[in-house]
XYZ file of C-alpha atoms in Angstrom:
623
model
C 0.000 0.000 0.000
C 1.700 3.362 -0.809
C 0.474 6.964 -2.174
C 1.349 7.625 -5.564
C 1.043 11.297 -7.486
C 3.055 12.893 -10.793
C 2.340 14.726 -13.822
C 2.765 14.676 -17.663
C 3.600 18.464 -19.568
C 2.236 19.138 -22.353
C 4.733 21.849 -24.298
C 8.298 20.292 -23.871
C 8.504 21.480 -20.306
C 10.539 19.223 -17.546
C 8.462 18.958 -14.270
C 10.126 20.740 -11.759
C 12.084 18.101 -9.038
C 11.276 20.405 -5.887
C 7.151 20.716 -6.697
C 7.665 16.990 -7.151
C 9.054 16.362 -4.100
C 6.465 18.874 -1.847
C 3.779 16.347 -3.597
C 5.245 13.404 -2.431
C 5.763 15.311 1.286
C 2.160 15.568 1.857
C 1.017 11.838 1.706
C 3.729 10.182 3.595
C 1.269 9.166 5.756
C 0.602 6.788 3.282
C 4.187 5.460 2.770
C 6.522 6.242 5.468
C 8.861 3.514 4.932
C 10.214 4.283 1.465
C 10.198 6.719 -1.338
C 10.865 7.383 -4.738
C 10.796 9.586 -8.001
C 11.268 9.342 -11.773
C 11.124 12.223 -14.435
C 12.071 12.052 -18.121
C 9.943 12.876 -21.479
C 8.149 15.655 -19.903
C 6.593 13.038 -17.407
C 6.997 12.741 -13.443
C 6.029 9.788 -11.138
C 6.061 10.020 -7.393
C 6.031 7.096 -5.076
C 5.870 6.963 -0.812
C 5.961 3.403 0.425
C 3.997 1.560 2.886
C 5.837 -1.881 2.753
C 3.705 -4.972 2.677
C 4.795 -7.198 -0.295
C 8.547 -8.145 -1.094
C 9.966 -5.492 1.638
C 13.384 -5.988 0.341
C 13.471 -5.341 -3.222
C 9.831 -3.565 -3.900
C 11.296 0.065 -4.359
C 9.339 2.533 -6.881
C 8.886 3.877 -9.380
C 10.236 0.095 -10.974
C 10.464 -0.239 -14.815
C 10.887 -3.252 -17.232
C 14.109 -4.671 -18.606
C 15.196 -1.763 -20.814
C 13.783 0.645 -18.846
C 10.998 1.589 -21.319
C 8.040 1.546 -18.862
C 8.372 2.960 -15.631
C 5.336 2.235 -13.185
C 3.964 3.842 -9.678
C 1.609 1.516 -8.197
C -0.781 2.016 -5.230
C -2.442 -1.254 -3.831
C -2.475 -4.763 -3.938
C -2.804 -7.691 -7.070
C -3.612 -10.474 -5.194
C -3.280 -12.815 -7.949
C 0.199 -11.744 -8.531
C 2.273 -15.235 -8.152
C 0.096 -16.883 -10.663
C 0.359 -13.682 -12.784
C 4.241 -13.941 -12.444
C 4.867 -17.722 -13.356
C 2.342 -16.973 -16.463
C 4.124 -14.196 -18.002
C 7.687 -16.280 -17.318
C 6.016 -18.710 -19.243
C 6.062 -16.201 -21.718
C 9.362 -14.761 -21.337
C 9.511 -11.907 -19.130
C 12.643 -11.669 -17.044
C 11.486 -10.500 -13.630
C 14.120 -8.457 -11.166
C 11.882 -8.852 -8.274
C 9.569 -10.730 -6.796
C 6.847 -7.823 -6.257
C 3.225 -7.530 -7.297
C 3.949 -4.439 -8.943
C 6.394 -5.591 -11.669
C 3.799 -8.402 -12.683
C 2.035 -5.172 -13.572
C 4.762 -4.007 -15.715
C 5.120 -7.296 -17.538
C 1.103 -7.542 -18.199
C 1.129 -4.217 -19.317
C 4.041 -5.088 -22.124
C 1.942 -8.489 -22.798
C -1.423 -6.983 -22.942
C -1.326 -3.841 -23.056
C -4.267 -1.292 -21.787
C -6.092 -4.405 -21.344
C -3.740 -5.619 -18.792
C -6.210 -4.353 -16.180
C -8.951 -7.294 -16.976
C -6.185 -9.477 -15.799
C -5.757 -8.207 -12.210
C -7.462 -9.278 -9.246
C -7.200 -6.755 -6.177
C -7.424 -2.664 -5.575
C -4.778 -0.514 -7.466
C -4.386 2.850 -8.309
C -1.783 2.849 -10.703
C 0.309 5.661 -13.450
C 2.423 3.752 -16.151
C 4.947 6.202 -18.725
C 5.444 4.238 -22.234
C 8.823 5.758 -22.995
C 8.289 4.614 -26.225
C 4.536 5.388 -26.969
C 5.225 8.779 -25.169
C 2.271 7.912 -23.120
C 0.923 7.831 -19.338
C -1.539 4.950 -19.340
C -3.435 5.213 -15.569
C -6.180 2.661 -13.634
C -8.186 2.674 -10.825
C -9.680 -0.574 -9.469
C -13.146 -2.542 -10.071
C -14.917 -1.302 -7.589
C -12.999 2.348 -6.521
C -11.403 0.777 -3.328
C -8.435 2.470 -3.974
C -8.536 6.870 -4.806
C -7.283 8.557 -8.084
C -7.324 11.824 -8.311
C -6.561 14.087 -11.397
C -6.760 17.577 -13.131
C -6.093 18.205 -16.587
C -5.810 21.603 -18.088
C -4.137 23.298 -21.038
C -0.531 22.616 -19.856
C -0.592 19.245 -17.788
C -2.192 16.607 -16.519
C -1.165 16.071 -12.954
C -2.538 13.154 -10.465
C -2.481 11.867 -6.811
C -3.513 9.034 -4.311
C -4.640 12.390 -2.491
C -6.179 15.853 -3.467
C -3.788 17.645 -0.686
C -0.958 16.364 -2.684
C -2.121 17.466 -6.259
C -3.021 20.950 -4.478
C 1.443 21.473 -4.159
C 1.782 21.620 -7.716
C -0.187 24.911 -7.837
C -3.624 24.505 -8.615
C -6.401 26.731 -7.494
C -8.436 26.102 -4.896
C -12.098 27.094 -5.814
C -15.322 25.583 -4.495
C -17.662 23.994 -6.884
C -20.877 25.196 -6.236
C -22.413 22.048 -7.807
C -20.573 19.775 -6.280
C -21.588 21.344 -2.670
C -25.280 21.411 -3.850
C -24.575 17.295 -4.628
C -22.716 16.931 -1.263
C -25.543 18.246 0.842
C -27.994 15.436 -0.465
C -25.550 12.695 -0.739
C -23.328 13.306 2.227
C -20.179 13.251 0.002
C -19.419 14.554 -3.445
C -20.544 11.818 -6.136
C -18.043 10.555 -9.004
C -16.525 12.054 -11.106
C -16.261 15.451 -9.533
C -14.976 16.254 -6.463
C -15.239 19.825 -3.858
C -12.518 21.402 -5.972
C -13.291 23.045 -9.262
C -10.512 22.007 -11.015
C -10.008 18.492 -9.450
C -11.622 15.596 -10.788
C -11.306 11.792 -9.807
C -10.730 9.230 -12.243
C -13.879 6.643 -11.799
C -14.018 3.164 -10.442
C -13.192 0.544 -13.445
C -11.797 3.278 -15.217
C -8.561 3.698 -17.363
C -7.338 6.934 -18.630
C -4.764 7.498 -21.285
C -2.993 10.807 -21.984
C -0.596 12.015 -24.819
C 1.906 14.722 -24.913
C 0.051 16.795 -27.047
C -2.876 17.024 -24.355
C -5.212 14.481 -25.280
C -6.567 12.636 -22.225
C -8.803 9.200 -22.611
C -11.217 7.748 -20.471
C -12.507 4.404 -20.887
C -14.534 1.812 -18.720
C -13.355 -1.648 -18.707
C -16.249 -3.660 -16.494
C -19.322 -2.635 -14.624
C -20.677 -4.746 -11.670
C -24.204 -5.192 -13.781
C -26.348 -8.093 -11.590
C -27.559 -10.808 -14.117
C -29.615 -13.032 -12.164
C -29.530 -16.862 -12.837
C -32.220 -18.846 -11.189
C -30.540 -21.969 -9.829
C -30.570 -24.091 -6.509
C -30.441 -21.895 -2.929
C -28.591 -24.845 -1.747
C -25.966 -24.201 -4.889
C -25.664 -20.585 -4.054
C -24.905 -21.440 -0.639
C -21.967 -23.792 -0.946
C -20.400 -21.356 -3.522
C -20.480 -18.260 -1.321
C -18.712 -20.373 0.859
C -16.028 -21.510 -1.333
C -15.556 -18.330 -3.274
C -15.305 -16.225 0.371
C -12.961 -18.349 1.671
C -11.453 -18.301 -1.570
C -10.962 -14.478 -1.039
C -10.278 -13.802 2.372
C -7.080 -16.568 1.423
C -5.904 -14.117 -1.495
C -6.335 -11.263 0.764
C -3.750 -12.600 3.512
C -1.043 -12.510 1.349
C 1.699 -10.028 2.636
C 5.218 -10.276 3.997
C 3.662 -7.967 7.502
C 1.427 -9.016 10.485
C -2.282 -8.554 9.681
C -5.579 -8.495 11.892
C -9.225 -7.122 11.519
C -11.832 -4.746 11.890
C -14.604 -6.795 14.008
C -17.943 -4.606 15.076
C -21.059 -6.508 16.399
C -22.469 -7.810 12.704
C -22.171 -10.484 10.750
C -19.669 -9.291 7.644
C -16.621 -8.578 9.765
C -17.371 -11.682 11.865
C -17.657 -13.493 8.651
C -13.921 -12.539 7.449
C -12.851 -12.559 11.313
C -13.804 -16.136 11.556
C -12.451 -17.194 8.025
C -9.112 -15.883 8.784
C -9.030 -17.378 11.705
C -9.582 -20.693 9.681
C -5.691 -20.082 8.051
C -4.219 -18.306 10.990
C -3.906 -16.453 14.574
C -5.393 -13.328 14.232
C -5.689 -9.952 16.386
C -9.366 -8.278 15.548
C -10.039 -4.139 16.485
C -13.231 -2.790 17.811
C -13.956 1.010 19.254
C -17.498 1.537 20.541
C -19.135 4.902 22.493
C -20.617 4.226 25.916
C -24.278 3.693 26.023
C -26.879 0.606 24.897
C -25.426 0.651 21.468
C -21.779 0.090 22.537
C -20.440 -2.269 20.002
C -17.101 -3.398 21.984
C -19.678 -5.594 24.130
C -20.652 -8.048 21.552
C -17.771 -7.648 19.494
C -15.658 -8.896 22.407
C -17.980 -11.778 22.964
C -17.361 -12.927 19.159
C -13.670 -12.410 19.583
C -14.090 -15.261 22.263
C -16.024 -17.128 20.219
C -13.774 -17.274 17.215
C -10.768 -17.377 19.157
C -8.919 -13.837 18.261
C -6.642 -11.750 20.498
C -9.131 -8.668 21.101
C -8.635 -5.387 21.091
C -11.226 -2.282 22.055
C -11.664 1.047 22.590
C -14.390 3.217 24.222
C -14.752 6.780 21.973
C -15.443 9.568 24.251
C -17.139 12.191 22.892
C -13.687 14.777 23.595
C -12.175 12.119 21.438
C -14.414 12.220 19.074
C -14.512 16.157 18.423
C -10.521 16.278 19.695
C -9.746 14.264 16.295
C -12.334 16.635 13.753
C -9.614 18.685 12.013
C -6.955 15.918 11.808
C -9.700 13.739 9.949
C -10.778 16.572 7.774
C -7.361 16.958 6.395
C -7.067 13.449 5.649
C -10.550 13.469 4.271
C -9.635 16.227 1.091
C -12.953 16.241 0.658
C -15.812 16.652 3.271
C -17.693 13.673 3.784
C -20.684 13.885 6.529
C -20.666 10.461 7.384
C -20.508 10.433 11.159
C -18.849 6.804 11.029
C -15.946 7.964 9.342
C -14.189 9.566 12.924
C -15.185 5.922 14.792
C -13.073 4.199 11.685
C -10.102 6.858 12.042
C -10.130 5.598 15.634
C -10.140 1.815 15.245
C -7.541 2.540 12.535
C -4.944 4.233 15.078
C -6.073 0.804 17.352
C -4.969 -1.579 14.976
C -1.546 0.199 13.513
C -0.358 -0.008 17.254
C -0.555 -3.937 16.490
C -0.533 -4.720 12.492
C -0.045 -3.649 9.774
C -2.548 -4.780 7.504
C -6.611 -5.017 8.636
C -9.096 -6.715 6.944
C -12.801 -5.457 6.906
C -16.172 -6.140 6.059
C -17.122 -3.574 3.708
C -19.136 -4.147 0.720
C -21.320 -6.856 1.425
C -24.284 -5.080 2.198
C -23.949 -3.666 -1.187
C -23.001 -7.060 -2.984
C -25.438 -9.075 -0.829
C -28.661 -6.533 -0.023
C -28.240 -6.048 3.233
C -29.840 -2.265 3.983
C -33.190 -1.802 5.298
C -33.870 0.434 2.452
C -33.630 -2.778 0.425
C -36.917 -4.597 1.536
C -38.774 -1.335 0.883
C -39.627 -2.898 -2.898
C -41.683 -5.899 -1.354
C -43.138 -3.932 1.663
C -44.769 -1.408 -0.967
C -46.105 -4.283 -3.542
C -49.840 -3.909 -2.082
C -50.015 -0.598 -3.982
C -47.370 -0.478 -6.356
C -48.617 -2.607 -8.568
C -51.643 -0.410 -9.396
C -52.146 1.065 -12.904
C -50.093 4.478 -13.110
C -53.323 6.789 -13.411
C -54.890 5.260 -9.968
C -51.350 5.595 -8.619
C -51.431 9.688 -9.276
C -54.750 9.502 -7.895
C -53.536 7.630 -4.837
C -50.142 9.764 -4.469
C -52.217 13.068 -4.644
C -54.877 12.265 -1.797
C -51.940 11.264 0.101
C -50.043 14.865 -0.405
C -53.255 16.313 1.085
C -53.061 14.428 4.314
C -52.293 15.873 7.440
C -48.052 14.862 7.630
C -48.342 13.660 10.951
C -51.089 11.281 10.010
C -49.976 7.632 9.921
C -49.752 5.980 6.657
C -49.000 9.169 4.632
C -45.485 8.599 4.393
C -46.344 4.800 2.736
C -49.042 5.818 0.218
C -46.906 8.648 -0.836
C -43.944 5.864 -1.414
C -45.982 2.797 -2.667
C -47.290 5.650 -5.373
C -43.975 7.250 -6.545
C -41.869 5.529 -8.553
C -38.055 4.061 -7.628
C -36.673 6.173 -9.807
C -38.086 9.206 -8.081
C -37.752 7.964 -4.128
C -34.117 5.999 -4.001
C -30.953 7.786 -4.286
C -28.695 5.750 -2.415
C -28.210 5.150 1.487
C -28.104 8.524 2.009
C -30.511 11.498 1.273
C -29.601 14.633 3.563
C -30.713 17.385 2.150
C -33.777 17.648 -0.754
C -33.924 20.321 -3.161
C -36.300 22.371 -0.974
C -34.539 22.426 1.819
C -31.366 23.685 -0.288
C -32.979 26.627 -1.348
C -33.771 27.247 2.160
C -30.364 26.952 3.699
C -27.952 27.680 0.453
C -27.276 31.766 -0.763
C -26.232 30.631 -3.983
C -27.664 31.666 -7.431
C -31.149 30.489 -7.961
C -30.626 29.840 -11.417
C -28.340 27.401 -10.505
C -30.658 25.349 -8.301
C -32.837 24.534 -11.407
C -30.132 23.991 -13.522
C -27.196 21.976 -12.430
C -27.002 18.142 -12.780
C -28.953 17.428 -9.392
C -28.992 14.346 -7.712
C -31.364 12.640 -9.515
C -30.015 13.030 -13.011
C -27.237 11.960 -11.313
C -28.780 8.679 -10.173
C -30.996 8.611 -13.559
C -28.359 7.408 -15.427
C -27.413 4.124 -13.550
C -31.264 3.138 -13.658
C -31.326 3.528 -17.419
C -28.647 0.697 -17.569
C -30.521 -1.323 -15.277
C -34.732 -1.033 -16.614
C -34.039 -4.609 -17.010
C -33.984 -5.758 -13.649
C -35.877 -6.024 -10.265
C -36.085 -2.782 -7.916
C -33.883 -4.511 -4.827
C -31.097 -5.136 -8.042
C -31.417 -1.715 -9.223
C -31.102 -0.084 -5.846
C -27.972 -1.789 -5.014
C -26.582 -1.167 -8.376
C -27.014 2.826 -7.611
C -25.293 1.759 -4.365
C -22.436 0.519 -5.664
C -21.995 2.830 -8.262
C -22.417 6.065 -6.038
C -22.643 5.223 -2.064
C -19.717 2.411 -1.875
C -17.043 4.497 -3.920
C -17.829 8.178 -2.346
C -18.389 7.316 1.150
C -18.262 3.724 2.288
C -14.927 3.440 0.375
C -13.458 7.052 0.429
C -13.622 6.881 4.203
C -12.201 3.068 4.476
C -8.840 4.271 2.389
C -8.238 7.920 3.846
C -8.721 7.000 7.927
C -7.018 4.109 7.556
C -4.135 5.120 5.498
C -3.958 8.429 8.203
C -2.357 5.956 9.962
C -0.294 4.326 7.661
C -2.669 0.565 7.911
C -3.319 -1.036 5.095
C -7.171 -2.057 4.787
C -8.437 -5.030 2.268
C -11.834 -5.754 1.743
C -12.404 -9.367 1.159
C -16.155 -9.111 -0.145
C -15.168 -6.455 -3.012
C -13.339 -9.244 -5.334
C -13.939 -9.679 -8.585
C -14.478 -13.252 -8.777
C -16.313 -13.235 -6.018
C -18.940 -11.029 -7.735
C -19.232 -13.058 -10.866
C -20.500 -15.117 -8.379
C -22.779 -13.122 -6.262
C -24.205 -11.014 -9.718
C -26.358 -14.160 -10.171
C -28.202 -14.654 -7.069
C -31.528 -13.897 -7.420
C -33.338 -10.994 -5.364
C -35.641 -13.491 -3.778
C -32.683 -14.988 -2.077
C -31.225 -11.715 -0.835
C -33.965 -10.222 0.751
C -36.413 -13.024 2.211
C -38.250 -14.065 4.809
C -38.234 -10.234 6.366
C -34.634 -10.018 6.226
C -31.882 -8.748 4.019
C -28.801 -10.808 3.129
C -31.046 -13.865 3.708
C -28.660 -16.127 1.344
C -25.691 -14.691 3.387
C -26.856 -15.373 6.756
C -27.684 -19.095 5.744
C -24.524 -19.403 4.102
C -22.322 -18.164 7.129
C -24.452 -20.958 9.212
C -21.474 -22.771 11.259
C -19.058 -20.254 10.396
C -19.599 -17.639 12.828
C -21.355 -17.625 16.121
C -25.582 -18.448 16.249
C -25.665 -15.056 18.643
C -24.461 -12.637 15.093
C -26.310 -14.546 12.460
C -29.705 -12.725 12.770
C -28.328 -8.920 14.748
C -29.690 -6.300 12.839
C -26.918 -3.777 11.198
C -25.828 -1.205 13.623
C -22.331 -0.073 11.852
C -20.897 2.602 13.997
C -23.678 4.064 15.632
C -22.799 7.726 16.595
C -24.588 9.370 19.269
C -24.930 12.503 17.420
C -28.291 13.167 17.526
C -27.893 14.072 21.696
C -24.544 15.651 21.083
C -26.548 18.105 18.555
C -28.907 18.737 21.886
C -26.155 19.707 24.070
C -22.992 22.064 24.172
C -21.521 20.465 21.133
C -25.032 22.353 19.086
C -23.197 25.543 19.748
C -20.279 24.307 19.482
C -20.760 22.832 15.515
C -23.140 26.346 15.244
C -20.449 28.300 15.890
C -18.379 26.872 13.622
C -20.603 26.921 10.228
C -21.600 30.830 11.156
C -18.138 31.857 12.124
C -16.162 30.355 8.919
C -15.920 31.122 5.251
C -18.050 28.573 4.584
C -20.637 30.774 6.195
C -20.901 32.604 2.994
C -22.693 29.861 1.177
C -25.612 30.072 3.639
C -28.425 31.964 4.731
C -27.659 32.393 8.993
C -31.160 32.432 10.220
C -31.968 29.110 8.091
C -29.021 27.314 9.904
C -29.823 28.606 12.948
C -33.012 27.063 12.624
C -32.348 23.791 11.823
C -30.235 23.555 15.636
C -33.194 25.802 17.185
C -35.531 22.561 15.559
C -33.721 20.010 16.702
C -33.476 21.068 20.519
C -37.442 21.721 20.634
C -37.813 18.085 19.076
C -40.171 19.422 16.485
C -37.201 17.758 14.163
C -34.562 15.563 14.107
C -31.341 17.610 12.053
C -28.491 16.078 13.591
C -27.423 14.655 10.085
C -28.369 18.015 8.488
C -26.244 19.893 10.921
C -23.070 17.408 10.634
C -23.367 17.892 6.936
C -22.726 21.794 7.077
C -20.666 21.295 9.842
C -18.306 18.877 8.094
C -17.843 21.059 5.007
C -17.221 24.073 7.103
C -14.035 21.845 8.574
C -12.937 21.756 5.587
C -13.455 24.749 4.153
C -11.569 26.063 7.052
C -8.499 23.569 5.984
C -8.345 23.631 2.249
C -9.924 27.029 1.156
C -7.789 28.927 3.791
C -3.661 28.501 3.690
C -2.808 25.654 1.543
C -2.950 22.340 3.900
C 0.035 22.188 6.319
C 1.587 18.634 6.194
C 0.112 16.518 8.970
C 1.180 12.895 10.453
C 0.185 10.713 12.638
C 2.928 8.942 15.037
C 2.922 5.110 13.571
């Protein structure tokens, strides 16, 4: 796992050494033990090193036998060794025995097609000396971050945004990105909070030329195709294909542990591991009836791991804010994100490497949200004229009246009521809160043209399908994923996520909705599957994640304290005061609940106060 950044000129200029180098100086957080640089043909690669794989001879940028294509490689390929012995078969001569030069190799073999080949998260630049071009790739499903911006001159990348900022670029809000941000709690792909500063999409490859021209191209796209077969097939497959994973995902020359909360998809990878190996397993929980240590230590008995836990106060919590929000680049409102930068500092005391269960909900169905399709099929079947008929009596109800909030569901269509696992702020409420120009607010490409164009690839499948496809195209990358790699890699720990593996989604593609959400529950298929894997006692909990007590924080000092904040920043200029001031005013009289809407504002005031101020100041973490 390291950080990689560089850039290609466009007009005959050499990239300048020292800008190179300030790059590099701002995400050695994410490689402290080693660095590296190489510049030639107008074209710069930067390289920090968190060793993991082949600690002895896996130095970067690395380059081929003639030195004709030099790579910088951020990740893991964690069918590297079979790679390897193929492409000897072949030929290649190999220097090292590293998962990034099997890159190199593939990339001579196959060339921009080499990325079909690899199994595991990369972020990855490649200069073809030759060609006189920077071929780049980010991963299947976005686990790992590439950032870019491309303008008349240069085209100049990063692992990080506060790294691509040192070579000089302007930092200027984009107004449509913050209206985006305040319904989806993060800014959604491609764009990101900076004007100029875009990030290369999940199963995406770009390609750029020395006379400016830059290339996108997708190269797969988790579709579902759903195969009706046996339940009891499904089930022995998951099994074999997990385990199948979690086995690729242990490879590494460092010690390794993992993230284990009170559900059942970290317990699932906790108790596989623990199939091959010892393991230590991490949990951090806030005091209360919700406190996730408790049960999480009980597993960790169960499956036999050496436990470790921590109790967040809520100083803690708030005492970490501004070191997260640099690490963050962008704001992201998602509470959870500060209880993962704190399990994250746990574990690096102990490993190196964590796995985690992100992604199955996603793969396997298992948000509440998802069973919303078959608790709304009394009424939404009905022809679509009685359904306008329906949805209009129910707009006229009193809101407090019970029912109003179904009928008005069951009688507007997916399309029109799912956006993802988040929905913060709606477009009401924006105009409300927002001083921005109200042309704008009509105009710009709002969430649900946003979401519009995932469900026109999928009018072919079921709604639970199509809701987890806008999932994982949207929620997983720019939050569930964006806050996995930057709080964990503010500590220098490398996290893998066993359940986002390609060949374990060819699998999981063709399970049919009725056996991921059945019976009441979601991840039915799952659950059934993981029966005498992990203890009875998880099977059936319901999914807590990191629950946040932020809703009575909000009713205490810490209201002022996050009021204070939004009014008393440059942000502040972005919103209408007595609106804001509202929303806390609301929330204390209990005529509301706008914790999340608070956080949100809050969250991008933090970071306006760190990246539209002075440029970033470099930050570390002791490791």
């Amino acid at each position: 796992m390291c950080g990689i950044t560089g850039m290609v000129h466009f007009h005959g200029q050499q990239p300048d050494i020292d800008v190179l180098q300030q790059m590099m100086d701002q995400i050695i957080h994410r490689g402290p033990d080693d660095a590296g640089t190489w510049i030639g043909d107008g074209a710069a690669l930067g390289f920090r090193r968190l060793s993991i794989i082949d600690l002895a001879e896996g130095h970067q940028p690395l380059c081929n036998e003639d030195e004709t294509v030099w790579i910088s490689f951020n990740g893991e390929i964690y069918n590297y060794k079979a790679l390897r012995e193929e492409l000897i078969g072949k030929g290649h001569q190999f220097k090292t025995h590293s998962d990034t030069e099997v890159i190199v190799h593939l990339y001579e073999e196959y060339g921009t097609e080499c990325v079909k080949r690899l199994r595991g998260m990369f972020g990855f630049t490649i200069w073809d000396r030759n060609k006189q071009q920077l071929f780049g790739a980010r991963d299947h499903f976005g686990i790992k971050p590439f950032y870019y911006v491309h303008d008349a001159d240069r085209f100049v990348w990063g692992s990080e945004i506060k790294s691509i900022l040192k070579s000089g670029i302007t930092r200027k809000v984009r107004t449509e990105s913050l209206l985006n941000y305040l319904t989806f709690q993060y800014v959604p792909e491609p764009d990101t909070m900076f004007e100029q500063i875009k990030k290369l999409p999940p199963a995406h490859t770009v390609t750029v030329t020395t006379d400016g021209k830059v290339t996108l191209n997708k190269y797969w796209d988790p579709m579902f195709e759903p195969v009706d077969r046996s339940f009891g097939d499904y089930i022995e497959e998951i099994r074999e294909k997990l385990k199948d994973s979690v086995t690729h995902h242990l490879v590494s020359d460092v010690q390794r542990g993992c993230f284990l909360s009170s559900g059942i998809d970290s317990t699932a990878i906790a108790a596989l591991m623990r199939q091959v190996e010892p393991i230590k397993t991490f949990s951090v929980g806030f005091e209360g009836p919700n406190n996730e240590t408790i049960i999480a230590a009980e597993t960790a008995k169960a499956i036999g791991s050496e436990h470790y836990a921590k109790i967040i106060t809520e100083q803690d919590y708030f005492d970490t804010l501004p070191q997260a929000a640099w690490n963050q680049d962008e704001p992201v409102a998602d509470p959870s994100a500060i209880a993962l930068y704190h399990v994250a500092e746990l574990a690096r005391r102990h490993v190196t490497v964590v796995l985690s269960g992100e992604g199955s909900d996603e793969l396997f169905g298992g948000y509440r949200i998802y069973r919303e399709p078959l608790a709304l099929r009394p009424l939404s079947w009905l022809p679509g004229i009685i359904k306008r008929m329906v949805h209009g009596m129910a707009k006229g109800l009193p809101s407090s009246m019970y029912g109003r909030n179904y009928l008005l569901r069951a009688t507007t269509d997916l399309e029109k009521r799912f956006l993802g696992n988040a929905r913060i702020f709606n477009e009401e409420m924006k105009a409300e809160v927002l001083q921005v120009d109200r042309q704008l607010l009509s105009t710009y490409r709002n969430p649900w043209e946003i979401a519009q164009t995932f469900y026109d690839r999928t009018k072919h499948l079921d709604a639970v399908s199509r809701m987890q496809y806008i999932d994982l195209n949207l929620w997983m990358p720019g939050d569930i994923l964006m806050k996995a790699d930057k709080m964990t890699m503010a500590h220098s720990l490398e996290l893998r996520v066993p359940f986002l593996d390609k060949e374990l989604f060819e699998l999981v593609r063709k399970i049919p909705a009725k056996y991921r959400i059945s019976k009441g529950t979601t991840k039915y298929i799952f659950r059934k599957s993981m029966e005498g894997i992990i203890p009875d006692f998880i099977l059936n909990r319901p999914k807590l994640g990191f629950p946040v007590p932020m809703r009575d924080w909000m009713k205490g000092q810490r209201g002022n304290q996050v009021m204070d904040t939004i009014l008393s920043s440059e942000a502040s200029a972005f919103f209408h005061k007595g609106s804001v001031e509202n929303l806390l005013k609301e929330h204390r009289d209990g005529s509301a609940d706008h914790a999340r809407k608070l956080w949100t504002l809050y969250m991008f005031a933090l970071w306006h106060e760190t990246y539209m101020g002075t440029q970033p100041a470099l930050q570390t973490s002791a490791v």
